[in-house]
Amino acid sequence: DFFPRKGKRNGAWMTSFKSQYIENDKNERPHVSIVCNFTKPTNTKPSLLTFNEVTTLFHEFGHALHGMLANTHYRSLSGTSVYWDFVELPSQILENWCYEKEALEIFARHYETDEVIPLEYIEKIKKAANFQEGLQTLRQLSFGMLDMSWHGINPSDITDVKAHERTVFEKTDLYPDVSSSCMSTAFGHIFQGGYSAGYYSYKWAEVLDADAFEVFKEKGIFDRSTATSFKDHILSKGGTENPMILYKRFRGSEPKIDALLKRAGLVT
Ligand SMILES: [Zn+2]
């Protein structure tokens, strides 16, 4: 369901109408769909996706694969029914293919001339994506730690909201504090919206997807045995085992931050 229409919610997501499960020896297959709000085709032009829309499509397709390749007994543990901080690995890892020449050659062609997108455009997109990445990284870390700090101790013991926040932010400060600002009271993720100490999962998912994609970079982004291993150890397993056990079976070790820092341009 790719295009906007009246009454449709904004954004993009994967919907599961029916999960996969096994009952009476029958493997019931899942029904999933990808919902987006992409640039509509017109009378004279097909739908020409922006780069952002392409990465969104790959992202949601990753969630869809997690649902479609599920192969577990119980529907409550099937597909994307995993711990909160593991659900974005299949989706975010797929986005990496959008920056690879081998992948782009398959579909990223000019709609009139059939010319493959010039690689220098992709290099520019990569560089632009890393603009102010150091600041962004510190910002995400500070939000994750602030969220965690409110849930890690008895909040009744925190008598001064601003003073508490300052002690947390000290570790990630790049600019001096603005005394009139207070993030805790404006940060919905801390107490509502289902995060409640789970905001760190954004950055954590990046650690996982960058580290996992390293295997594909080493073996080839379309390497069949690596893809099969990713399917067998991660995509098909849902929440049947602890994510770290599943991850280590695919990767051979726990994730390291090196690949993420390198991709972000923070180390060379
Ligand atoms: Zn997602």
Tab-separated table of C-alpha atoms and ligand atoms in Angstrom:
chain	number	residue	atom	x	y	z
A	1	ASP	CA	0.000	0.000	0.000
A	2	PHE	CA	2.457	2.574	-1.291
A	3	PHE	CA	0.682	5.855	-1.864
A	4	PRO	CA	-1.157	8.427	0.230
A	5	ARG	CA	-4.913	8.757	0.020
A	6	LYS	CA	-7.562	10.593	1.987
A	7	GLY	CA	-7.854	9.356	5.553
A	8	LYS	CA	-4.600	7.376	5.549
A	9	ARG	CA	-2.147	7.851	8.427
A	10	ASN	CA	1.242	9.456	7.671
A	11	GLY	CA	4.521	7.564	7.734
A	12	ALA	CA	5.507	4.038	6.799
A	13	TRP	CA	5.153	0.736	8.614
A	14	MET	CA	4.826	-3.004	8.235
A	15	THR	CA	1.460	-4.516	9.070
A	16	SER	CA	0.891	-8.118	10.050
A	17	PHE	CA	-2.643	-9.337	9.294
A	18	LYS	CA	-1.795	-12.868	10.365
A	19	SER	CA	1.347	-14.216	12.054
A	20	GLN	CA	3.069	-17.461	11.174
A	21	TYR	CA	2.503	-20.427	13.524
A	22	ILE	CA	2.309	-24.208	13.504
A	23	GLU	CA	-0.923	-25.937	14.450
A	24	ASN	CA	-1.847	-29.601	13.924
A	25	ASP	CA	1.414	-30.095	12.011
A	26	LYS	CA	0.396	-27.395	9.557
A	27	ASN	CA	2.696	-24.422	9.093
A	28	GLU	CA	0.321	-21.497	8.768
A	29	ARG	CA	2.015	-18.869	6.659
A	30	PRO	CA	1.894	-15.179	7.605
A	31	HIS	CA	0.098	-12.374	5.796
A	32	VAL	CA	2.029	-9.121	5.983
A	33	SER	CA	1.955	-5.880	4.085
A	34	ILE	CA	4.085	-2.763	3.739
A	35	VAL	CA	2.310	0.559	4.079
A	36	CYS	CA	3.976	3.782	2.892
A	37	ASN	CA	3.143	7.272	1.710
A	38	PHE	CA	5.451	7.596	-1.281
A	39	THR	CA	5.513	10.147	-4.097
A	40	LYS	CA	2.511	9.370	-6.262
A	41	PRO	CA	2.777	8.671	-9.990
A	42	THR	CA	1.200	11.304	-12.236
A	43	ASN	CA	-0.213	11.160	-15.764
A	44	THR	CA	3.201	11.970	-17.184
A	45	LYS	CA	5.628	10.443	-14.673
A	46	PRO	CA	5.875	7.165	-12.793
A	47	SER	CA	6.374	7.253	-9.027
A	48	LEU	CA	9.906	8.607	-8.694
A	49	LEU	CA	11.093	7.823	-5.195
A	50	THR	CA	13.414	10.125	-3.261
A	51	PHE	CA	16.458	8.475	-1.716
A	52	ASN	CA	14.770	8.744	1.656
A	53	GLU	CA	11.764	6.876	0.290
A	54	VAL	CA	14.029	4.144	-1.076
A	55	THR	CA	15.685	3.581	2.309
A	56	THR	CA	12.216	3.608	3.907
A	57	LEU	CA	11.065	0.906	1.487
A	58	PHE	CA	14.113	-1.232	2.277
A	59	HIS	CA	13.593	-0.632	6.009
A	60	GLU	CA	9.972	-1.750	5.953
A	61	PHE	CA	10.840	-4.657	3.670
A	62	GLY	CA	13.287	-5.801	6.360
A	63	HIS	CA	10.428	-5.869	8.898
A	64	ALA	CA	8.327	-7.698	6.304
A	65	LEU	CA	11.055	-10.342	5.792
A	66	HIS	CA	11.203	-10.837	9.560
A	67	GLY	CA	7.478	-11.580	9.407
A	68	MET	CA	7.430	-13.559	6.157
A	69	LEU	CA	10.409	-15.825	6.895
A	70	ALA	CA	9.174	-16.631	10.400
A	71	ASN	CA	9.300	-20.308	11.232
A	72	THR	CA	8.358	-20.882	14.850
A	73	HIS	CA	5.728	-22.857	16.697
A	74	TYR	CA	3.857	-20.178	18.613
A	75	ARG	CA	2.436	-17.049	17.023
A	76	SER	CA	3.247	-15.067	20.179
A	77	LEU	CA	6.973	-15.616	19.465
A	78	SER	CA	6.761	-15.407	15.688
A	79	GLY	CA	8.345	-12.905	13.309
A	80	THR	CA	8.697	-9.425	14.757
A	81	SER	CA	7.521	-10.549	18.223
A	82	VAL	CA	10.977	-10.037	19.702
A	83	TYR	CA	12.456	-7.908	22.470
A	84	TRP	CA	12.030	-4.201	21.841
A	85	ASP	CA	15.749	-3.580	21.261
A	86	PHE	CA	16.065	-6.320	18.636
A	87	VAL	CA	13.142	-5.546	16.360
A	88	GLU	CA	14.970	-2.914	14.284
A	89	LEU	CA	17.921	-5.105	13.320
A	90	PRO	CA	16.244	-6.785	10.310
A	91	SER	CA	14.861	-3.456	9.095
A	92	GLN	CA	17.911	-1.276	9.606
A	93	ILE	CA	20.352	-3.773	8.161
A	94	LEU	CA	18.422	-3.760	4.875
A	95	GLU	CA	19.014	-0.006	4.524
A	96	ASN	CA	22.727	-0.728	4.033
A	97	TRP	CA	22.029	-2.213	0.592
A	98	CYS	CA	20.789	1.201	-0.600
A	99	TYR	CA	24.371	2.498	-0.534
A	100	GLU	CA	25.985	-0.428	-2.380
A	101	LYS	CA	26.803	-0.244	-6.078
A	102	GLU	CA	25.966	-3.898	-6.660
A	103	ALA	CA	22.484	-3.422	-5.223
A	104	LEU	CA	21.786	-0.074	-6.882
A	105	GLU	CA	22.654	-1.429	-10.320
A	106	ILE	CA	19.663	-3.721	-10.065
A	107	PHE	CA	17.016	-1.036	-9.750
A	108	ALA	CA	18.388	2.510	-9.397
A	109	ARG	CA	18.074	3.493	-13.028
A	110	HIS	CA	16.960	6.696	-14.689
A	111	TYR	CA	13.344	6.252	-15.714
A	112	GLU	CA	13.928	7.720	-19.183
A	113	THR	CA	17.520	6.833	-20.111
A	114	ASP	CA	17.885	3.607	-18.074
A	115	GLU	CA	21.242	4.919	-16.854
A	116	VAL	CA	22.345	3.519	-13.477
A	117	ILE	CA	22.617	6.151	-10.739
A	118	PRO	CA	26.161	7.599	-10.805
A	119	LEU	CA	28.189	6.354	-7.852
A	120	GLU	CA	29.417	9.860	-7.002
A	121	TYR	CA	25.824	10.755	-6.070
A	122	ILE	CA	25.827	7.920	-3.561
A	123	GLU	CA	29.173	9.046	-2.159
A	124	LYS	CA	27.687	12.530	-1.707
A	125	ILE	CA	24.608	11.111	-0.004
A	126	LYS	CA	26.827	9.112	2.374
A	127	LYS	CA	28.885	12.176	3.239
A	128	ALA	CA	25.804	14.341	3.770
A	129	ALA	CA	24.321	11.650	6.033
A	130	ASN	CA	27.343	11.991	8.318
A	131	PHE	CA	27.045	15.768	8.664
A	132	GLN	CA	27.263	16.646	12.385
A	133	GLU	CA	27.230	12.950	13.215
A	134	GLY	CA	29.339	13.487	16.359
A	135	LEU	CA	26.749	15.868	17.753
A	136	GLN	CA	23.898	13.591	16.725
A	137	THR	CA	25.552	10.574	18.326
A	138	LEU	CA	26.098	12.378	21.624
A	139	ARG	CA	22.513	13.633	21.518
A	140	GLN	CA	21.087	10.129	21.056
A	141	LEU	CA	23.336	8.772	23.809
A	142	SER	CA	22.323	11.544	26.192
A	143	PHE	CA	18.608	10.865	25.569
A	144	GLY	CA	19.105	7.146	26.101
A	145	MET	CA	20.950	7.721	29.358
A	146	LEU	CA	18.430	10.291	30.605
A	147	ASP	CA	15.533	7.930	29.900
A	148	MET	CA	17.396	5.101	31.653
A	149	SER	CA	18.310	7.307	34.623
A	150	TRP	CA	14.660	8.024	35.422
A	151	HIS	CA	13.823	4.319	35.466
A	152	GLY	CA	17.046	3.032	37.014
A	153	ILE	CA	16.408	4.435	40.488
A	154	ASN	CA	13.367	5.271	42.595
A	155	PRO	CA	12.193	8.503	40.902
A	156	SER	CA	10.815	9.729	44.256
A	157	ASP	CA	14.453	10.136	45.294
A	158	ILE	CA	14.912	12.712	42.545
A	159	THR	CA	13.911	15.974	44.160
A	160	ASP	CA	15.273	18.404	41.577
A	161	VAL	CA	14.489	17.508	37.977
A	162	LYS	CA	16.925	19.948	36.411
A	163	ALA	CA	19.778	19.038	38.792
A	164	HIS	CA	19.233	15.331	38.092
A	165	GLU	CA	19.273	15.959	34.369
A	166	ARG	CA	22.497	17.927	34.625
A	167	THR	CA	24.370	15.055	36.268
A	168	VAL	CA	23.251	12.719	33.450
A	169	PHE	CA	24.034	15.139	30.627
A	170	GLU	CA	27.500	15.990	31.956
A	171	LYS	CA	28.932	12.873	30.328
A	172	THR	CA	27.817	13.902	26.849
A	173	ASP	CA	27.923	17.725	26.984
A	174	LEU	CA	29.437	19.386	23.967
A	175	TYR	CA	27.940	22.837	24.454
A	176	PRO	CA	27.336	24.697	27.720
A	177	ASP	CA	23.992	24.095	29.426
A	178	VAL	CA	21.131	26.498	28.768
A	179	SER	CA	19.790	27.026	32.280
A	180	SER	CA	16.200	27.673	31.209
A	181	SER	CA	15.970	24.398	29.263
A	182	CYS	CA	14.730	21.133	30.733
A	183	MET	CA	14.654	18.050	28.561
A	184	SER	CA	13.056	15.610	31.022
A	185	THR	CA	9.709	17.401	31.080
A	186	ALA	CA	9.580	17.697	27.297
A	187	PHE	CA	10.737	14.210	26.424
A	188	GLY	CA	7.668	12.044	25.818
A	189	HIS	CA	9.683	8.851	25.409
A	190	ILE	CA	10.632	8.763	29.087
A	191	PHE	CA	7.198	8.125	30.553
A	192	GLN	CA	4.807	7.389	27.705
A	193	GLY	CA	4.725	5.907	24.240
A	194	GLY	CA	5.998	2.533	25.396
A	195	TYR	CA	9.693	3.407	25.626
A	196	SER	CA	10.200	3.797	29.382
A	197	ALA	CA	13.943	3.054	29.578
A	198	GLY	CA	13.919	1.724	26.004
A	199	TYR	CA	15.029	4.836	24.126
A	200	TYR	CA	18.563	3.428	23.950
A	201	SER	CA	17.229	0.866	21.477
A	202	TYR	CA	17.598	3.353	18.596
A	203	LYS	CA	21.368	3.535	19.008
A	204	TRP	CA	21.658	-0.111	19.987
A	205	ALA	CA	19.898	-1.176	16.781
A	206	GLU	CA	22.466	0.854	14.832
A	207	VAL	CA	25.288	-0.963	16.634
A	208	LEU	CA	23.694	-4.286	15.676
A	209	ASP	CA	22.922	-3.461	12.066
A	210	ALA	CA	26.339	-1.958	11.320
A	211	ASP	CA	28.135	-4.870	12.988
A	212	ALA	CA	25.973	-7.504	11.284
A	213	PHE	CA	26.354	-5.875	7.870
A	214	GLU	CA	30.130	-6.263	8.204
A	215	VAL	CA	29.652	-9.981	7.505
A	216	PHE	CA	27.902	-9.172	4.242
A	217	LYS	CA	30.625	-6.673	3.367
A	218	GLU	CA	33.288	-9.322	3.961
A	219	LYS	CA	31.542	-12.194	2.195
A	220	GLY	CA	29.593	-10.241	-0.442
A	221	ILE	CA	26.289	-8.401	-0.101
A	222	PHE	CA	24.508	-11.099	-2.119
A	223	ASP	CA	26.433	-14.045	-0.686
A	224	ARG	CA	23.963	-16.900	-0.464
A	225	SER	CA	25.436	-18.670	2.549
A	226	THR	CA	25.606	-15.450	4.595
A	227	ALA	CA	22.020	-14.619	3.658
A	228	THR	CA	20.904	-18.145	4.547
A	229	SER	CA	22.683	-17.880	7.882
A	230	PHE	CA	20.942	-14.550	8.580
A	231	LYS	CA	17.602	-16.146	7.733
A	232	ASP	CA	18.208	-19.332	9.748
A	233	HIS	CA	19.681	-17.698	12.846
A	234	ILE	CA	17.766	-14.420	13.015
A	235	LEU	CA	14.883	-13.820	10.591
A	236	SER	CA	13.162	-17.175	11.047
A	237	LYS	CA	13.600	-17.417	14.819
A	238	GLY	CA	11.379	-14.592	16.064
A	239	GLY	CA	11.523	-14.309	19.840
A	240	THR	CA	12.107	-18.005	20.543
A	241	GLU	CA	15.540	-17.377	22.039
A	242	ASN	CA	17.415	-14.524	23.651
A	243	PRO	CA	18.469	-12.059	20.924
A	244	MET	CA	22.124	-12.182	21.969
A	245	ILE	CA	22.204	-15.974	21.508
A	246	LEU	CA	20.634	-15.630	18.054
A	247	TYR	CA	22.988	-12.819	17.154
A	248	LYS	CA	26.108	-14.695	18.221
A	249	ARG	CA	25.051	-17.701	16.166
A	250	PHE	CA	24.974	-15.501	13.074
A	251	ARG	CA	27.941	-13.276	13.837
A	252	GLY	CA	30.155	-15.635	15.813
A	253	SER	CA	30.642	-13.035	18.544
A	254	GLU	CA	28.896	-10.229	20.418
A	255	PRO	CA	28.433	-6.980	18.490
A	256	LYS	CA	31.189	-4.353	18.642
A	257	ILE	CA	30.774	-0.615	18.119
A	258	ASP	CA	33.635	-0.340	15.594
A	259	ALA	CA	31.548	-0.792	12.442
A	260	LEU	CA	29.032	1.836	13.537
A	261	LEU	CA	31.716	4.400	14.390
A	262	LYS	CA	33.356	3.792	11.040
A	263	ARG	CA	30.116	4.077	9.065
A	264	ALA	CA	29.291	7.275	10.944
A	265	GLY	CA	32.643	8.711	9.912
A	266	LEU	CA	33.709	9.130	13.550
A	267	VAL	CA	36.794	6.924	13.121
A	268	THR	CA	38.713	6.109	9.982
B	1	ZN	ZN	11.391	0.028	11.844
